[in-house]
Amino acid sequence: FMAFAKRKEKFDALNAELLGLSIDQIFSHIKWDEWIEENMDVQIPFPIIADMNGSVAGKLGMVHPGKGSQTVRAVFLIDPESTIRIILYYPQEIGRNMEEILRALEALQVSDREKVAMPANWPNNDFMKDRVIIPPANNIEDAKKRKEQYECYDWWFCHKELKK
């Protein structure tokens, strides 16, 4: 949770709310929160749900076979309509990648707003850099117009710059 806390301003800038979930007891959360602040000089600025019986974690697929009752590290990106858009599971041994989580969140928001798709590693794609992919044409007339409106590798693979 410390990594999320340290990037709270970046999540705020993307209009994202943070919420933690742990299968530990409330008392453990309180002591853990105090320890983090005293020893790591980091405040956890978002609520943490105490899922003491693991029912929420179980429903969210956070308990994996062979791990006993311990949960995997999970991230759920949920849109304003309460639809889960991205689920990321990390084994306990692997830390979450905050930059990827922020990138994915921003990519979802841009994709929704602009009605486009993002190439791999957007905004640092090897071929298109920060350009975005235009959805395929729905008819022959639109397919013919595409090369006039956008840069295209072919009629079905066109891209554009985002307006700044």
Coordinates of N, CA and C in Angstrom, one line a residue:
F1 N 0.8 -1.2 0.0 CA 0.0 0.0 0.0 C 0.9 1.3 0.0
M2 N 2.1 1.1 0.5 CA 3.0 2.3 0.5 C 3.2 2.9 -0.9
A3 N 3.4 2.0 -1.9 CA 3.7 2.5 -3.2 C 2.5 3.2 -3.8
F4 N 1.3 2.8 -3.5 CA 0.1 3.5 -3.9 C 0.0 4.9 -3.2
A5 N 0.3 4.9 -1.9 CA 0.3 6.1 -1.1 C 1.3 7.1 -1.6
K6 N 2.4 6.7 -2.0 CA 3.5 7.6 -2.5 C 3.1 8.2 -3.9
R7 N 2.2 7.5 -4.6 CA 1.7 8.0 -5.9 C 0.3 8.6 -5.9
K8 N -0.2 8.8 -4.7 CA -1.6 9.3 -4.5 C -1.9 10.5 -5.4
E9 N -1.0 11.5 -5.5 CA -1.2 12.7 -6.3 C -1.4 12.3 -7.8
K10 N -0.6 11.3 -8.3 CA -0.8 10.9 -9.7 C -2.2 10.2 -9.9
F11 N -2.6 9.4 -8.9 CA -3.9 8.8 -9.0 C -5.0 9.9 -9.0
D12 N -4.8 10.9 -8.1 CA -5.8 12.0 -8.0 C -5.9 12.7 -9.3
A13 N -4.7 13.0 -9.9 CA -4.7 13.7 -11.2 C -5.5 13.0 -12.3
L14 N -5.6 11.6 -12.1 CA -6.3 10.8 -13.1 C -7.8 10.6 -12.6
N15 N -8.1 11.3 -11.5 CA -9.5 11.2 -11.0 C -9.8 9.8 -10.5
A16 N -8.8 9.1 -9.9 CA -9.0 7.8 -9.4 C -9.0 7.7 -7.9
E17 N -9.9 6.9 -7.4 CA -10.0 6.7 -5.9 C -9.3 5.4 -5.6
L18 N -8.5 5.4 -4.5 CA -7.8 4.3 -4.0 C -8.5 3.6 -2.9
L19 N -8.5 2.3 -2.8 CA -9.2 1.6 -1.7 C -8.4 0.3 -1.5
G20 N -8.0 0.0 -0.3 CA -7.2 -1.2 0.0 C -8.1 -2.3 0.5
L21 N -7.6 -3.5 0.4 CA -8.3 -4.6 0.9 C -7.3 -5.6 1.5
S22 N -7.5 -6.0 2.7 CA -6.6 -7.0 3.3 C -7.4 -8.0 4.2
I23 N -6.9 -9.2 4.3 CA -7.6 -10.2 5.0 C -7.2 -10.2 6.5
D24 N -6.4 -9.2 6.9 CA -6.0 -9.1 8.3 C -7.1 -8.4 9.1
Q25 N -7.0 -8.5 10.4 CA -7.9 -7.9 11.3 C -7.7 -6.4 11.4
I26 N -8.7 -5.7 11.8 CA -8.7 -4.2 12.0 C -7.5 -3.8 12.9
F27 N -7.3 -4.5 14.0 CA -6.2 -4.2 14.9 C -4.9 -4.2 14.2
S28 N -4.7 -5.3 13.4 CA -3.5 -5.4 12.6 C -3.3 -4.3 11.6
H29 N -4.4 -3.8 11.0 CA -4.3 -2.7 10.1 C -3.9 -1.4 10.8
I30 N -4.5 -1.2 11.9 CA -4.1 0.0 12.7 C -2.6 0.0 13.1
K31 N -2.1 -1.1 13.6 CA -0.7 -1.2 14.0 C 0.2 -1.1 12.8
W32 N -0.2 -1.7 11.7 CA 0.6 -1.7 10.4 C 0.6 -0.3 9.9
D33 N -0.5 0.4 9.9 CA -0.6 1.8 9.4 C 0.3 2.7 10.3
E34 N 0.3 2.5 11.6 CA 1.1 3.3 12.5 C 2.6 3.0 12.3
W35 N 2.9 1.7 12.1 CA 4.3 1.3 11.9 C 4.9 2.0 10.6
I36 N 4.1 1.9 9.5 CA 4.5 2.5 8.2 C 4.8 4.0 8.4
E37 N 3.9 4.7 9.1 CA 4.1 6.1 9.3 C 5.3 6.4 10.1
E38 N 5.5 5.7 11.2 CA 6.6 5.9 12.1 C 8.0 5.5 11.5
N39 N 8.0 4.4 10.8 CA 9.3 3.8 10.3 C 9.6 4.2 8.9
M40 N 8.6 4.4 8.1 CA 8.8 4.6 6.7 C 8.4 6.1 6.3
D41 N 7.9 6.8 7.2 CA 7.5 8.2 7.0 C 6.5 8.3 5.8
V42 N 5.6 7.4 5.7 CA 4.6 7.3 4.7 C 3.2 7.2 5.4
Q43 N 2.3 8.1 5.0 CA 0.9 8.0 5.5 C 0.1 7.3 4.4
I44 N -0.8 6.3 4.9 CA -1.7 5.7 3.9 C -3.0 6.5 3.9
P45 N -3.2 7.3 2.8 CA -4.3 8.3 2.7 C -5.6 7.7 2.2
F46 N -5.8 6.4 2.2 CA -7.0 5.8 1.6 C -7.5 4.8 2.6
P47 N -8.8 4.4 2.5 CA -9.3 3.4 3.4 C -8.8 2.0 3.1
I48 N -8.7 1.2 4.1 CA -8.3 -0.2 4.0 C -9.5 -1.1 4.5
I49 N -10.0 -1.9 3.7 CA -11.1 -2.8 4.1 C -10.5 -4.0 4.8
A50 N -11.1 -4.3 6.0 CA -10.7 -5.5 6.7 C -11.6 -6.7 6.3
D51 N -11.1 -7.5 5.5 CA -11.9 -8.7 5.0 C -11.4 -9.9 5.8
M52 N -11.8 -9.9 7.1 CA -11.2 -10.8 8.1 C -11.5 -12.3 7.7
N53 N -12.7 -12.6 7.1 CA -13.0 -14.0 6.8 C -12.6 -14.3 5.3
G54 N -12.1 -13.3 4.6 CA -11.6 -13.6 3.3 C -12.7 -13.7 2.2
S55 N -13.9 -13.4 2.6 CA -15.0 -13.7 1.6 C -14.9 -12.8 0.4
V56 N -14.5 -11.5 0.6 CA -14.4 -10.6 -0.6 C -13.2 -11.0 -1.4
A57 N -12.1 -11.3 -0.7 CA -10.9 -11.7 -1.5 C -11.1 -13.0 -2.3
G58 N -11.9 -13.9 -1.7 CA -12.2 -15.1 -2.4 C -13.1 -14.8 -3.6
K59 N -14.1 -14.0 -3.5 CA -14.9 -13.6 -4.6 C -14.2 -12.9 -5.7
L60 N -13.1 -12.2 -5.4 CA -12.3 -11.4 -6.3 C -11.2 -12.3 -6.9
G61 N -11.1 -13.5 -6.5 CA -10.1 -14.4 -7.1 C -8.7 -14.2 -6.6
M62 N -8.6 -13.6 -5.3 CA -7.3 -13.3 -4.8 C -6.7 -14.4 -4.0
V63 N -7.4 -15.5 -3.8 CA -6.8 -16.7 -3.1 C -6.5 -17.7 -4.2
H64 N -5.3 -18.0 -4.4 CA -4.9 -18.9 -5.5 C -4.5 -20.3 -4.9
P65 N -4.6 -21.3 -5.7 CA -4.3 -22.7 -5.2 C -2.8 -22.7 -4.8
G66 N -2.5 -23.5 -3.8 CA -1.2 -23.7 -3.3 C -0.6 -22.5 -2.4
K67 N -1.4 -21.5 -2.2 CA -1.0 -20.4 -1.4 C -1.7 -20.4 0.0
G68 N -2.4 -21.4 0.3 CA -3.1 -21.4 1.6 C -4.2 -20.3 1.6
S69 N -4.2 -19.7 2.8 CA -5.2 -18.6 2.9 C -4.6 -17.2 2.6
Q70 N -3.4 -17.2 2.2 CA -2.7 -15.9 1.8 C -3.3 -15.5 0.5
T71 N -3.5 -14.2 0.3 CA -3.9 -13.6 -0.9 C -2.8 -13.2 -1.8
V72 N -3.0 -13.3 -3.1 CA -2.1 -12.7 -4.1 C -2.3 -11.2 -4.0
R73 N -1.3 -10.4 -4.6 CA -1.5 -9.0 -4.7 C -2.3 -8.7 -5.9
A74 N -3.4 -8.0 -5.8 CA -4.3 -7.7 -6.9 C -4.6 -6.3 -7.1
V75 N -4.8 -5.9 -8.3 CA -5.2 -4.5 -8.6 C -6.5 -4.6 -9.5
F76 N -7.5 -3.9 -9.2 CA -8.7 -3.8 -10.0 C -8.9 -2.4 -10.4
L77 N -9.0 -2.2 -11.7 CA -9.4 -0.8 -12.2 C -10.8 -0.9 -12.5
I78 N -11.6 -0.1 -11.8 CA -13.1 0.0 -12.0 C -13.5 1.3 -12.5
D79 N -14.3 1.3 -13.5 CA -14.7 2.6 -14.1 C -15.8 3.3 -13.4
P80 N -16.2 4.5 -13.8 CA -17.3 5.2 -13.0 C -18.6 4.5 -13.1
E81 N -18.8 3.6 -14.0 CA -20.1 2.8 -14.1 C -20.0 1.5 -13.3
S82 N -18.9 1.4 -12.5 CA -18.7 0.2 -11.6 C -18.4 -1.1 -12.4
T83 N -17.8 -0.9 -13.6 CA -17.4 -2.1 -14.4 C -15.9 -2.3 -14.2
I84 N -15.6 -3.6 -13.8 CA -14.1 -3.9 -13.7 C -13.5 -3.9 -15.1
R85 N -12.6 -3.1 -15.3 CA -12.0 -3.0 -16.7 C -10.6 -3.7 -16.8
I86 N -9.9 -3.8 -15.7 CA -8.6 -4.4 -15.7 C -8.4 -5.2 -14.3
I87 N -8.0 -6.4 -14.4 CA -7.6 -7.1 -13.2 C -6.1 -7.5 -13.4
L88 N -5.3 -7.2 -12.4 CA -3.9 -7.6 -12.4 C -3.6 -8.4 -11.1
Y89 N -3.1 -9.6 -11.3 CA -2.7 -10.4 -10.1 C -1.2 -10.6 -10.1
Y90 N -0.7 -10.3 -9.0 CA 0.8 -10.5 -8.8 C 1.0 -11.5 -7.7
P91 N 1.9 -12.5 -7.9 CA 2.2 -13.4 -6.8 C 2.8 -12.6 -5.6
Q92 N 2.6 -13.2 -4.4 CA 3.1 -12.5 -3.2 C 4.6 -12.1 -3.3
E93 N 5.3 -12.9 -4.1 CA 6.8 -12.7 -4.2 C 7.1 -11.6 -5.1
I94 N 6.2 -11.1 -5.9 CA 6.4 -10.1 -6.9 C 5.7 -8.8 -6.6
G95 N 6.4 -7.7 -6.5 CA 5.8 -6.4 -6.2 C 5.0 -5.9 -7.4
R96 N 4.0 -5.1 -7.1 CA 3.2 -4.5 -8.2 C 4.0 -3.4 -8.9
N97 N 3.7 -3.2 -10.2 CA 4.4 -2.2 -11.0 C 3.5 -1.0 -11.1
M98 N 3.8 0.0 -10.2 CA 3.0 1.2 -10.1 C 3.0 2.0 -11.5
E99 N 4.1 2.0 -12.2 CA 4.1 2.8 -13.4 C 3.1 2.1 -14.4
E100 N 3.1 0.8 -14.5 CA 2.2 0.1 -15.4 C 0.7 0.3 -15.0
I101 N 0.5 0.3 -13.7 CA -0.9 0.5 -13.2 C -1.4 1.9 -13.6
L102 N -0.5 2.9 -13.4 CA -0.9 4.3 -13.8 C -1.0 4.4 -15.4
R103 N -0.1 3.8 -16.1 CA -0.2 3.8 -17.6 C -1.5 3.1 -18.0
A104 N -1.9 2.0 -17.4 CA -3.1 1.3 -17.8 C -4.3 2.2 -17.5
L105 N -4.3 2.8 -16.4 CA -5.4 3.7 -16.0 C -5.6 4.8 -17.0
E106 N -4.5 5.5 -17.3 CA -4.5 6.6 -18.2 C -4.9 6.1 -19.6
A107 N -4.4 5.0 -20.0 CA -4.8 4.4 -21.4 C -6.3 4.1 -21.4
L108 N -6.8 3.6 -20.4 CA -8.3 3.3 -20.4 C -9.1 4.6 -20.5
Q109 N -8.7 5.6 -19.8 CA -9.4 6.9 -19.8 C -9.3 7.5 -21.2
V110 N -8.1 7.5 -21.8 CA -7.9 8.1 -23.1 C -8.7 7.3 -24.1
S111 N -8.6 6.0 -24.0 CA -9.4 5.2 -25.0 C -10.9 5.4 -24.9
D112 N -11.4 5.5 -23.7 CA -12.8 5.8 -23.6 C -13.2 7.2 -24.1
R113 N -12.4 8.2 -23.8 CA -12.7 9.5 -24.2 C -12.6 9.7 -25.7
E114 N -11.5 9.2 -26.3 CA -11.2 9.4 -27.7 C -11.7 8.3 -28.6
K115 N -12.2 7.2 -28.1 CA -12.7 6.1 -28.9 C -11.6 5.5 -29.8
V116 N -10.5 5.3 -29.2 CA -9.3 4.7 -29.9 C -8.7 3.6 -29.1
A117 N -7.7 2.9 -29.6 CA -7.0 1.8 -28.9 C -5.6 2.2 -28.8
M118 N -4.9 1.7 -27.8 CA -3.5 1.9 -27.6 C -2.7 0.8 -28.1
P119 N -1.5 1.1 -28.7 CA -0.6 0.1 -29.1 C 0.2 -0.4 -27.8
A120 N 0.9 -1.5 -28.0 CA 1.8 -2.0 -26.9 C 2.7 -0.9 -26.4
N121 N 2.8 -0.9 -25.1 CA 3.8 0.1 -24.4 C 3.4 1.5 -24.6
W122 N 2.2 1.8 -25.0 CA 1.7 3.2 -25.2 C 2.0 3.9 -23.8
P123 N 2.5 5.1 -23.8 CA 2.8 6.1 -24.9 C 4.2 6.0 -25.5
N124 N 4.8 4.9 -25.3 CA 6.2 4.7 -25.8 C 6.4 3.5 -26.7
N125 N 5.4 3.4 -27.7 CA 5.4 2.3 -28.6 C 6.6 2.5 -29.6
D126 N 7.3 1.3 -29.9 CA 8.5 1.4 -30.8 C 8.2 2.0 -32.1
F127 N 7.0 1.8 -32.7 CA 6.7 2.3 -34.0 C 5.9 3.6 -34.0
M128 N 4.9 3.7 -33.2 CA 4.0 4.8 -33.2 C 4.2 5.8 -32.1
K129 N 5.1 5.6 -31.2 CA 5.4 6.4 -30.1 C 4.1 6.6 -29.3
D130 N 3.6 7.9 -29.2 CA 2.4 8.1 -28.3 C 1.2 8.2 -29.2
R131 N 1.2 7.8 -30.4 CA 0.0 7.9 -31.3 C -0.9 6.7 -30.9
V132 N -2.2 6.9 -31.3 CA -3.2 5.9 -30.9 C -3.8 5.3 -32.2
I133 N -4.4 4.1 -32.0 CA -4.9 3.4 -33.2 C -6.4 3.7 -33.4
I134 N -6.8 4.0 -34.6 CA -8.2 4.3 -34.9 C -8.9 2.9 -35.1
P135 N -10.2 2.8 -34.6 CA -10.9 1.6 -34.9 C -11.1 1.3 -36.3
P136 N -11.2 0.1 -36.7 CA -11.4 -0.3 -38.1 C -12.7 0.4 -38.7
A137 N -12.7 0.6 -40.0 CA -13.8 1.1 -40.7 C -15.0 0.1 -40.7
N138 N -16.2 0.6 -40.7 CA -17.4 -0.3 -40.7 C -18.0 -0.5 -42.1
N139 N -17.5 0.2 -43.1 CA -18.0 0.1 -44.4 C -16.9 0.5 -45.4
I140 N -17.1 0.2 -46.7 CA -16.1 0.4 -47.7 C -15.9 1.9 -47.9
E141 N -16.9 2.7 -47.9 CA -16.7 4.1 -48.0 C -15.8 4.7 -47.0
D142 N -16.1 4.3 -45.7 CA -15.2 4.8 -44.6 C -13.8 4.3 -44.8
A143 N -13.6 3.1 -45.2 CA -12.3 2.5 -45.4 C -11.5 3.3 -46.5
K144 N -12.2 3.8 -47.5 CA -11.5 4.6 -48.5 C -11.1 5.9 -48.0
K145 N -11.9 6.5 -47.1 CA -11.6 7.9 -46.6 C -10.4 7.9 -45.6
R146 N -10.2 6.7 -45.0 CA -9.3 6.7 -43.8 C -7.9 7.2 -44.2
K147 N -7.4 6.8 -45.4 CA -6.0 7.2 -45.7 C -5.9 8.7 -45.9
E148 N -7.0 9.4 -46.2 CA -7.0 10.8 -46.3 C -7.1 11.5 -44.9
Q149 N -7.7 10.8 -44.0 CA -7.9 11.4 -42.7 C -6.8 11.1 -41.7
Y150 N -6.1 10.0 -41.8 CA -5.2 9.5 -40.8 C -3.9 9.0 -41.5
E151 N -2.9 8.8 -40.7 CA -1.7 8.0 -41.2 C -2.1 6.6 -41.1
C152 N -1.8 5.8 -42.2 CA -2.2 4.4 -42.2 C -1.0 3.5 -42.7
Y153 N -0.9 2.4 -42.0 CA 0.0 1.3 -42.5 C -0.7 0.6 -43.7
D154 N -2.0 0.5 -43.5 CA -3.0 -0.1 -44.5 C -4.3 0.5 -44.1
W155 N -5.4 0.2 -45.0 CA -6.7 0.7 -44.7 C -7.3 0.3 -43.3
W156 N -6.8 -0.8 -42.8 CA -7.4 -1.3 -41.6 C -6.5 -1.0 -40.4
F157 N -5.4 -0.4 -40.6 CA -4.4 -0.1 -39.5 C -4.0 1.4 -39.6
C158 N -4.8 2.2 -39.0 CA -4.6 3.7 -39.1 C -4.3 4.2 -37.7
H159 N -3.6 5.3 -37.6 CA -3.3 5.9 -36.3 C -3.3 7.4 -36.4
K160 N -3.3 8.0 -35.2 CA -3.3 9.5 -35.2 C -2.6 10.0 -33.9
E161 N -2.3 11.3 -33.9 CA -1.8 11.9 -32.7 C -3.0 12.3 -31.9
L162 N -2.8 12.3 -30.6 CA -3.8 12.8 -29.7 C -3.7 14.3 -29.6
K163 N -4.9 15.0 -29.5 CA -4.8 16.4 -29.3 C -4.3 16.7 -27.9
K164 N -3.4 17.6 -27.8 CA -2.9 18.0 -26.5 C -3.8 18.9 -25.7

